[in-house]
Amino acid sequence: MTGRVEVRGRDVAREAYRIETDAGAAFVPECLMASALRPGARPSHQDAYEWIAAHRTALARAVDRLARGDTPRPPYDILTLIEAR
C-alpha cells in the first residue's frame, strides 16, 4: 500500500502540516518530523515535504486507521484527523 498523500500546507497555530489521503485528511505535527531531522528544531518546508514523501505509506495507513475509528501505531498515533466539512 503506497497510498496517495498530498501536502495541503502548514498550519502555523498547530505547528503541523495538513495532508490529504484517499481515506481523509490529517494534521502531521512537526515534532514527528523533527525527531528524525534536527531534534528540537522546526523542519524547513523542504525537509517536511521530503519527510512526508519518505513516510507516505505509513502516513496513509495512519489516516486510514483514524478514519475507521482505530488508533494508528506509534509514532503516528499523534496525527489528528481533520473532519470533513
PDB file of C-alpha atoms in Angstrom:
ATOM      1  CA  MET A   1       0.000   0.000   0.000  1.00  0.00           C
ATOM      2  CA  THR A   2       1.611   3.218  -1.103  1.00  0.00           C
ATOM      3  CA  GLY A   3      -1.426   5.410  -0.959  1.00  0.00           C
ATOM      4  CA  ARG A   4      -1.918   8.936  -2.170  1.00  0.00           C
ATOM      5  CA  VAL A   5      -0.579  11.557   0.211  1.00  0.00           C
ATOM      6  CA  GLU A   6      -0.749  15.211  -0.781  1.00  0.00           C
ATOM      7  CA  VAL A   7       0.546  18.057   1.347  1.00  0.00           C
ATOM      8  CA  ARG A   8      -2.049  20.814   1.668  1.00  0.00           C
ATOM      9  CA  GLY A   9       0.073  23.348   3.525  1.00  0.00           C
ATOM     10  CA  ARG A  10       1.199  24.140   7.028  1.00  0.00           C
ATOM     11  CA  ASP A  11      -0.998  25.152   9.946  1.00  0.00           C
ATOM     12  CA  VAL A  12       1.107  27.663  11.874  1.00  0.00           C
ATOM     13  CA  ALA A  13      -1.005  27.564  15.047  1.00  0.00           C
ATOM     14  CA  ARG A  14      -0.866  23.755  15.253  1.00  0.00           C
ATOM     15  CA  GLU A  15       2.767  23.547  14.105  1.00  0.00           C
ATOM     16  CA  ALA A  16       1.656  20.798  11.744  1.00  0.00           C
ATOM     17  CA  TYR A  17       1.341  20.030   8.057  1.00  0.00           C
ATOM     18  CA  ARG A  18      -2.037  19.215   6.534  1.00  0.00           C
ATOM     19  CA  ILE A  19      -2.046  16.089   4.422  1.00  0.00           C
ATOM     20  CA  GLU A  20      -4.798  14.543   2.347  1.00  0.00           C
ATOM     21  CA  THR A  21      -5.081  10.849   1.520  1.00  0.00           C
ATOM     22  CA  ASP A  22      -7.716   8.667  -0.135  1.00  0.00           C
ATOM     23  CA  ALA A  23      -9.115   7.934   3.343  1.00  0.00           C
ATOM     24  CA  GLY A  24      -9.257  11.532   4.578  1.00  0.00           C
ATOM     25  CA  ALA A  25      -7.108  14.405   5.800  1.00  0.00           C
ATOM     26  CA  ALA A  26      -4.965  14.861   8.891  1.00  0.00           C
ATOM     27  CA  PHE A  27      -2.502  17.128  10.634  1.00  0.00           C
ATOM     28  CA  VAL A  28       1.046  15.783  10.895  1.00  0.00           C
ATOM     29  CA  PRO A  29       2.803  17.507  13.820  1.00  0.00           C
ATOM     30  CA  GLU A  30       6.221  18.928  13.040  1.00  0.00           C
ATOM     31  CA  CYS A  31       7.615  17.293  16.182  1.00  0.00           C
ATOM     32  CA  LEU A  32       7.173  13.929  14.462  1.00  0.00           C
ATOM     33  CA  MET A  33       9.484  15.082  11.672  1.00  0.00           C
ATOM     34  CA  ALA A  34      11.915  16.980  13.867  1.00  0.00           C
ATOM     35  CA  SER A  35      12.903  13.888  15.829  1.00  0.00           C
ATOM     36  CA  ALA A  36      14.270  12.351  12.627  1.00  0.00           C
ATOM     37  CA  LEU A  37      15.761  15.540  11.177  1.00  0.00           C
ATOM     38  CA  ARG A  38      17.069  18.016  13.745  1.00  0.00           C
ATOM     39  CA  PRO A  39      15.875  17.310  17.286  1.00  0.00           C
ATOM     40  CA  GLY A  40      14.477  20.438  18.903  1.00  0.00           C
ATOM     41  CA  ALA A  41      14.353  22.418  15.654  1.00  0.00           C
ATOM     42  CA  ARG A  42      11.425  23.107  13.337  1.00  0.00           C
ATOM     43  CA  PRO A  43      11.910  21.383   9.992  1.00  0.00           C
ATOM     44  CA  SER A  44      12.214  23.539   6.885  1.00  0.00           C
ATOM     45  CA  HIS A  45       9.428  23.219   4.321  1.00  0.00           C
ATOM     46  CA  GLN A  46      11.790  21.228   2.104  1.00  0.00           C
ATOM     47  CA  ASP A  47      12.672  18.862   4.977  1.00  0.00           C
ATOM     48  CA  ALA A  48       8.992  18.444   5.868  1.00  0.00           C
ATOM     49  CA  TYR A  49       7.933  17.656   2.294  1.00  0.00           C
ATOM     50  CA  GLU A  50      10.780  15.161   1.907  1.00  0.00           C
ATOM     51  CA  TRP A  51       9.965  13.518   5.250  1.00  0.00           C
ATOM     52  CA  ILE A  52       6.282  13.227   4.327  1.00  0.00           C
ATOM     53  CA  ALA A  53       7.201  11.710   0.946  1.00  0.00           C
ATOM     54  CA  ALA A  54       9.534   9.206   2.589  1.00  0.00           C
ATOM     55  CA  HIS A  55       6.848   8.188   5.116  1.00  0.00           C
ATOM     56  CA  ARG A  56       3.801   8.369   2.816  1.00  0.00           C
ATOM     57  CA  THR A  57       2.868   4.697   3.193  1.00  0.00           C
ATOM     58  CA  ALA A  58       2.837   4.855   6.991  1.00  0.00           C
ATOM     59  CA  LEU A  59       1.010   8.205   6.934  1.00  0.00           C
ATOM     60  CA  ALA A  60      -1.671   6.900   4.553  1.00  0.00           C
ATOM     61  CA  ARG A  61      -2.107   3.831   6.766  1.00  0.00           C
ATOM     62  CA  ALA A  62      -2.396   6.023   9.884  1.00  0.00           C
ATOM     63  CA  VAL A  63      -5.039   8.285   8.301  1.00  0.00           C
ATOM     64  CA  ASP A  64      -6.950   5.210   7.161  1.00  0.00           C
ATOM     65  CA  ARG A  65      -6.955   3.844  10.722  1.00  0.00           C
ATOM     66  CA  LEU A  66      -8.057   7.189  12.143  1.00  0.00           C
ATOM     67  CA  ALA A  67     -10.874   7.415   9.593  1.00  0.00           C
ATOM     68  CA  ARG A  68     -12.071   3.941  10.683  1.00  0.00           C
ATOM     69  CA  GLY A  69     -12.006   4.977  14.344  1.00  0.00           C
ATOM     70  CA  ASP A  70      -8.861   2.991  15.176  1.00  0.00           C
ATOM     71  CA  THR A  71      -5.626   4.224  16.721  1.00  0.00           C
ATOM     72  CA  PRO A  72      -2.559   4.235  14.462  1.00  0.00           C
ATOM     73  CA  ARG A  73       0.660   2.637  15.643  1.00  0.00           C
ATOM     74  CA  PRO A  74       3.223   4.879  17.340  1.00  0.00           C
ATOM     75  CA  PRO A  75       4.669   7.291  16.468  1.00  0.00           C
ATOM     76  CA  TYR A  76       1.822   8.034  14.020  1.00  0.00           C
ATOM     77  CA  ASP A  77      -0.726   7.944  16.831  1.00  0.00           C
ATOM     78  CA  ILE A  78      -0.201  11.693  17.306  1.00  0.00           C
ATOM     79  CA  LEU A  79      -1.764  12.558  13.927  1.00  0.00           C
ATOM     80  CA  THR A  80      -5.082  14.378  14.176  1.00  0.00           C
ATOM     81  CA  LEU A  81      -7.858  13.607  11.716  1.00  0.00           C
ATOM     82  CA  ILE A  82      -9.390  16.645  10.011  1.00  0.00           C
ATOM     83  CA  GLU A  83     -13.129  16.223   9.957  1.00  0.00           C
ATOM     84  CA  ALA A  84     -14.843  16.786   6.609  1.00  0.00           C
ATOM     85  CA  ARG A  85     -16.934  19.943   6.485  1.00  0.00           C
TER      86      ARG A  85
END
